[in-house]
JSON list of C-alpha atoms in Angstrom, two decimals:
[
{"chain": "A", "resi": 499, "resn": "MET", "atom": "CA", "xyz": [23.05, -10.11, -36.39]},
{"chain": "A", "resi": 500, "resn": "ALA", "atom": "CA", "xyz": [25.01, -14.04, -36.79]},
{"chain": "A", "resi": 501, "resn": "THR", "atom": "CA", "xyz": [28.14, -13.71, -35.12]},
{"chain": "A", "resi": 502, "resn": "GLY", "atom": "CA", "xyz": [31.93, -15.85, -35.26]},
{"chain": "A", "resi": 503, "resn": "PRO", "atom": "CA", "xyz": [33.45, -18.39, -38.37]},
{"chain": "A", "resi": 504, "resn": "SER", "atom": "CA", "xyz": [30.11, -18.94, -39.44]},
{"chain": "A", "resi": 505, "resn": "ALA", "atom": "CA", "xyz": [28.26, -15.85, -39.98]},
{"chain": "A", "resi": 506, "resn": "ALA", "atom": "CA", "xyz": [25.42, -17.08, -42.51]},
{"chain": "A", "resi": 507, "resn": "PRO", "atom": "CA", "xyz": [21.86, -15.17, -43.00]},
{"chain": "A", "resi": 508, "resn": "ILE", "atom": "CA", "xyz": [20.02, -14.92, -40.75]},
{"chain": "A", "resi": 509, "resn": "ILE", "atom": "CA", "xyz": [15.98, -17.93, -41.70]},
{"chain": "A", "resi": 510, "resn": "GLN", "atom": "CA", "xyz": [13.07, -16.19, -41.87]},
{"chain": "A", "resi": 511, "resn": "VAL", "atom": "CA", "xyz": [10.28, -18.95, -41.51]},
{"chain": "A", "resi": 512, "resn": "PHE", "atom": "CA", "xyz": [6.10, -17.35, -42.01]},
{"chain": "A", "resi": 513, "resn": "GLY", "atom": "CA", "xyz": [3.64, -19.68, -41.18]},
{"chain": "A", "resi": 514, "resn": "LEU", "atom": "CA", "xyz": [0.88, -19.69, -38.08]},
{"chain": "A", "resi": 515, "resn": "GLU", "atom": "CA", "xyz": [1.92, -20.67, -34.70]},
{"chain": "A", "resi": 516, "resn": "GLY", "atom": "CA", "xyz": [-0.09, -23.22, -34.72]},
{"chain": "A", "resi": 517, "resn": "ASP", "atom": "CA", "xyz": [0.60, -24.88, -38.21]},
{"chain": "A", "resi": 518, "resn": "GLN", "atom": "CA", "xyz": [2.35, -28.49, -37.61]},
{"chain": "A", "resi": 519, "resn": "THR", "atom": "CA", "xyz": [4.50, -27.62, -41.19]},
{"chain": "A", "resi": 520, "resn": "THR", "atom": "CA", "xyz": [5.71, -24.02, -39.59]},
{"chain": "A", "resi": 521, "resn": "ARG", "atom": "CA", "xyz": [6.42, -26.05, -35.91]},
{"chain": "A", "resi": 522, "resn": "ALA", "atom": "CA", "xyz": [8.11, -28.76, -38.22]},
{"chain": "A", "resi": 523, "resn": "ALA", "atom": "CA", "xyz": [10.40, -26.36, -39.39]},
{"chain": "A", "resi": 524, "resn": "ILE", "atom": "CA", "xyz": [11.07, -24.00, -36.57]},
{"chain": "A", "resi": 525, "resn": "ARG", "atom": "CA", "xyz": [12.31, -27.25, -34.44]},
{"chain": "A", "resi": 526, "resn": "PHE", "atom": "CA", "xyz": [14.41, -28.31, -37.76]},
{"chain": "A", "resi": 527, "resn": "PHE", "atom": "CA", "xyz": [16.74, -25.08, -37.48]},
{"chain": "A", "resi": 528, "resn": "LYS", "atom": "CA", "xyz": [16.12, -24.91, -33.69]},
{"chain": "A", "resi": 529, "resn": "GLU", "atom": "CA", "xyz": [18.18, -28.34, -33.47]},
{"chain": "A", "resi": 530, "resn": "ARG", "atom": "CA", "xyz": [21.06, -27.40, -35.46]},
{"chain": "A", "resi": 531, "resn": "ARG", "atom": "CA", "xyz": [21.34, -24.08, -33.88]},
{"chain": "A", "resi": 532, "resn": "ALA", "atom": "CA", "xyz": [20.76, -21.92, -36.98]},
{"chain": "A", "resi": 533, "resn": "PRO", "atom": "CA", "xyz": [19.46, -18.31, -35.96]},
{"chain": "A", "resi": 534, "resn": "ILE", "atom": "CA", "xyz": [16.07, -18.58, -37.30]},
{"chain": "A", "resi": 535, "resn": "SER", "atom": "CA", "xyz": [13.31, -14.94, -37.13]},
{"chain": "A", "resi": 536, "resn": "PHE", "atom": "CA", "xyz": [9.83, -16.61, -36.64]},
{"chain": "A", "resi": 537, "resn": "VAL", "atom": "CA", "xyz": [6.59, -14.46, -38.93]},
{"chain": "A", "resi": 538, "resn": "ASP", "atom": "CA", "xyz": [3.37, -15.21, -37.36]},
{"chain": "A", "resi": 539, "resn": "LEU", "atom": "CA", "xyz": [1.29, -14.41, -40.62]},
{"chain": "A", "resi": 540, "resn": "ARG", "atom": "CA", "xyz": [-1.88, -14.22, -38.16]},
{"chain": "A", "resi": 541, "resn": "LYS", "atom": "CA", "xyz": [-0.69, -11.14, -36.32]},
{"chain": "A", "resi": 542, "resn": "ARG", "atom": "CA", "xyz": [1.65, -9.78, -39.32]},
{"chain": "A", "resi": 543, "resn": "SER", "atom": "CA", "xyz": [0.69, -10.15, -42.57]},
{"chain": "A", "resi": 544, "resn": "ILE", "atom": "CA", "xyz": [3.17, -11.37, -45.59]},
{"chain": "A", "resi": 545, "resn": "ALA", "atom": "CA", "xyz": [4.11, -7.33, -47.00]},
{"chain": "A", "resi": 546, "resn": "PRO", "atom": "CA", "xyz": [3.76, -7.42, -51.10]},
{"chain": "A", "resi": 547, "resn": "GLY", "atom": "CA", "xyz": [6.94, -7.26, -51.32]},
{"chain": "A", "resi": 548, "resn": "GLU", "atom": "CA", "xyz": [7.86, -10.72, -49.63]},
{"chain": "A", "resi": 549, "resn": "LEU", "atom": "CA", "xyz": [5.41, -12.26, -51.10]},
{"chain": "A", "resi": 550, "resn": "ARG", "atom": "CA", "xyz": [6.28, -10.95, -54.49]},
{"chain": "A", "resi": 551, "resn": "ARG", "atom": "CA", "xyz": [9.90, -12.54, -53.22]},
{"chain": "A", "resi": 552, "resn": "PHE", "atom": "CA", "xyz": [8.22, -16.03, -52.92]},
{"chain": "A", "resi": 553, "resn": "THR", "atom": "CA", "xyz": [6.32, -16.06, -56.20]},
{"chain": "A", "resi": 554, "resn": "GLU", "atom": "CA", "xyz": [8.61, -15.07, -58.49]},
{"chain": "A", "resi": 555, "resn": "ARG", "atom": "CA", "xyz": [10.19, -17.95, -57.66]},
{"chain": "A", "resi": 556, "resn": "LEU", "atom": "CA", "xyz": [8.21, -20.40, -57.24]},
{"chain": "A", "resi": 557, "resn": "GLY", "atom": "CA", "xyz": [5.20, -19.29, -58.82]},
{"chain": "A", "resi": 558, "resn": "ALA", "atom": "CA", "xyz": [1.47, -17.98, -57.44]},
{"chain": "A", "resi": 559, "resn": "ARG", "atom": "CA", "xyz": [0.04, -21.90, -57.36]},
{"chain": "A", "resi": 560, "resn": "ALA", "atom": "CA", "xyz": [2.67, -23.38, -55.31]},
{"chain": "A", "resi": 561, "resn": "ILE", "atom": "CA", "xyz": [2.59, -21.03, -52.67]},
{"chain": "A", "resi": 562, "resn": "LEU", "atom": "CA", "xyz": [-1.41, -21.20, -52.57]},
{"chain": "A", "resi": 563, "resn": "ASN", "atom": "CA", "xyz": [-2.92, -23.98, -50.45]},
{"chain": "A", "resi": 564, "resn": "GLU", "atom": "CA", "xyz": [-5.36, -25.24, -52.54]},
{"chain": "A", "resi": 565, "resn": "ALA", "atom": "CA", "xyz": [-5.79, -28.04, -49.45]},
{"chain": "A", "resi": 566, "resn": "SER", "atom": "CA", "xyz": [-6.53, -25.70, -46.98]},
{"chain": "A", "resi": 567, "resn": "ARG", "atom": "CA", "xyz": [-10.41, -25.00, -45.52]},
{"chain": "A", "resi": 568, "resn": "ALA", "atom": "CA", "xyz": [-9.87, -21.48, -46.64]},
{"chain": "A", "resi": 569, "resn": "TYR", "atom": "CA", "xyz": [-9.41, -22.33, -50.02]},
{"chain": "A", "resi": 570, "resn": "LEU", "atom": "CA", "xyz": [-11.90, -25.00, -49.89]},
{"chain": "A", "resi": 571, "resn": "ASP", "atom": "CA", "xyz": [-15.11, -22.75, -48.27]},
{"chain": "A", "resi": 572, "resn": "ALA", "atom": "CA", "xyz": [-14.25, -19.92, -50.72]},
{"chain": "A", "resi": 573, "resn": "GLY", "atom": "CA", "xyz": [-14.80, -21.69, -53.20]},
{"chain": "A", "resi": 574, "resn": "LEU", "atom": "CA", "xyz": [-11.76, -20.67, -55.35]},
{"chain": "A", "resi": 575, "resn": "GLY", "atom": "CA", "xyz": [-11.39, -24.32, -56.75]},
{"chain": "A", "resi": 576, "resn": "TYR", "atom": "CA", "xyz": [-14.67, -22.88, -59.75]},
{"chain": "A", "resi": 577, "resn": "LEU", "atom": "CA", "xyz": [-12.22, -19.77, -60.40]},
{"chain": "A", "resi": 578, "resn": "ARG", "atom": "CA", "xyz": [-10.13, -19.23, -62.95]},
{"chain": "A", "resi": 579, "resn": "MET", "atom": "CA", "xyz": [-7.53, -16.76, -61.37]},
{"chain": "A", "resi": 580, "resn": "ASP", "atom": "CA", "xyz": [-4.37, -15.19, -62.78]},
{"chain": "A", "resi": 581, "resn": "ASP", "atom": "CA", "xyz": [-1.37, -15.48, -60.86]},
{"chain": "A", "resi": 582, "resn": "ALA", "atom": "CA", "xyz": [-1.83, -11.56, -59.89]},
{"chain": "A", "resi": 583, "resn": "ALA", "atom": "CA", "xyz": [-5.43, -12.43, -58.79]},
{"chain": "A", "resi": 584, "resn": "ILE", "atom": "CA", "xyz": [-3.90, -15.61, -56.71]},
{"chain": "A", "resi": 585, "resn": "ILE", "atom": "CA", "xyz": [-1.53, -12.95, -55.06]},
{"chain": "A", "resi": 586, "resn": "GLU", "atom": "CA", "xyz": [-4.27, -10.75, -54.29]},
{"chain": "A", "resi": 587, "resn": "ARG", "atom": "CA", "xyz": [-5.98, -13.17, -52.58]},
{"chain": "A", "resi": 588, "resn": "LEU", "atom": "CA", "xyz": [-2.51, -14.74, -49.73]},
{"chain": "A", "resi": 589, "resn": "LEU", "atom": "CA", "xyz": [-2.28, -11.39, -48.82]},
{"chain": "A", "resi": 590, "resn": "HIS", "atom": "CA", "xyz": [-5.50, -10.34, -47.34]},
{"chain": "A", "resi": 591, "resn": "ASP", "atom": "CA", "xyz": [-6.02, -14.28, -46.16]},
{"chain": "A", "resi": 592, "resn": "PRO", "atom": "CA", "xyz": [-3.27, -15.89, -44.88]},
{"chain": "A", "resi": 593, "resn": "GLY", "atom": "CA", "xyz": [-5.17, -19.76, -44.74]},
{"chain": "A", "resi": 594, "resn": "LEU", "atom": "CA", "xyz": [-4.70, -19.84, -48.09]},
{"chain": "A", "resi": 595, "resn": "VAL", "atom": "CA", "xyz": [-0.31, -19.73, -47.97]},
{"chain": "A", "resi": 596, "resn": "ARG", "atom": "CA", "xyz": [1.01, -22.90, -48.08]},
{"chain": "A", "resi": 597, "resn": "LEU", "atom": "CA", "xyz": [3.58, -23.20, -45.30]},
{"chain": "A", "resi": 598, "resn": "PRO", "atom": "CA", "xyz": [5.52, -22.68, -43.85]},
{"chain": "A", "resi": 599, "resn": "LEU", "atom": "CA", "xyz": [7.44, -19.85, -46.12]},
{"chain": "A", "resi": 600, "resn": "VAL", "atom": "CA", "xyz": [11.00, -20.43, -45.76]},
{"chain": "A", "resi": 601, "resn": "ARG", "atom": "CA", "xyz": [13.46, -17.24, -47.02]},
{"chain": "A", "resi": 602, "resn": "ARG", "atom": "CA", "xyz": [18.12, -17.24, -46.54]},
{"chain": "A", "resi": 603, "resn": "GLY", "atom": "CA", "xyz": [18.79, -13.97, -48.11]},
{"chain": "A", "resi": 604, "resn": "ASN", "atom": "CA", "xyz": [17.04, -14.71, -52.05]},
{"chain": "A", "resi": 605, "resn": "GLU", "atom": "CA", "xyz": [16.72, -18.09, -51.81]},
{"chain": "A", "resi": 606, "resn": "VAL", "atom": "CA", "xyz": [12.81, -19.84, -50.38]},
{"chain": "A", "resi": 607, "resn": "THR", "atom": "CA", "xyz": [11.13, -22.68, -50.11]},
{"chain": "A", "resi": 608, "resn": "VAL", "atom": "CA", "xyz": [7.84, -23.16, -49.72]},
{"chain": "A", "resi": 609, "resn": "GLY", "atom": "CA", "xyz": [6.67, -26.32, -47.66]},
{"chain": "A", "resi": 610, "resn": "ARG", "atom": "CA", "xyz": [8.83, -29.37, -45.79]},
{"chain": "A", "resi": 611, "resn": "ALA", "atom": "CA", "xyz": [11.94, -28.60, -47.93]},
{"chain": "A", "resi": 612, "resn": "GLU", "atom": "CA", "xyz": [14.51, -30.23, -45.33]},
{"chain": "A", "resi": 613, "resn": "PRO", "atom": "CA", "xyz": [16.60, -30.38, -48.36]},
{"chain": "A", "resi": 614, "resn": "THR", "atom": "CA", "xyz": [16.87, -27.52, -49.14]},
{"chain": "A", "resi": 615, "resn": "TRP", "atom": "CA", "xyz": [17.30, -26.76, -45.22]},
{"chain": "A", "resi": 616, "resn": "THR", "atom": "CA", "xyz": [19.69, -28.80, -44.68]},
{"chain": "A", "resi": 617, "resn": "ALA", "atom": "CA", "xyz": [22.18, -27.04, -46.87]},
{"chain": "A", "resi": 618, "resn": "TRP", "atom": "CA", "xyz": [21.62, -23.43, -46.06]},
{"chain": "A", "resi": 619, "resn": "VAL", "atom": "CA", "xyz": [23.02, -25.13, -42.75]},
{"chain": "A", "resi": 620, "resn": "LYS", "atom": "CA", "xyz": [25.43, -26.93, -43.79]},
{"chain": "A", "resi": 621, "resn": "GLY", "atom": "CA", "xyz": [26.43, -23.56, -45.75]},
{"chain": "A", "resi": 622, "resn": "SER", "atom": "CA", "xyz": [26.74, -25.07, -49.61]},
{"chain": "A", "resi": 623, "resn": "GLY", "atom": "CA", "xyz": [23.86, -22.07, -49.85]},
{"chain": "A", "resi": 624, "resn": "GLY", "atom": "CA", "xyz": [21.16, -24.06, -52.63]},
{"chain": "A", "resi": 625, "resn": "PRO", "atom": "CA", "xyz": [20.32, -28.07, -53.05]}
]
């Protein structure tokens, strides 16, 4: 729990420990002394409700990493998938998730979103 005059919500970073963009996001928040919680998707998969929070705000396609090796190896570029099928794939294969997924309260981002993160850290809540 954050304390002090700027008791902001804890920022959750979902990603893979060895992923460069995930490490950059964690470093971004640590350098600004923002309280974060990191969830390694290889150790603990994202909960369906948590993934739904991201897909409702950003769309399932925004979270699907079409450049990932997992996407290419599975031949998913040849399939037509609706949002439900994409979400099902994302739940079972963290290699398909565009990283990092970052959440602050009800606000979410995917990928590098430093302007939004800066606004969160400054306390304005959005871009």
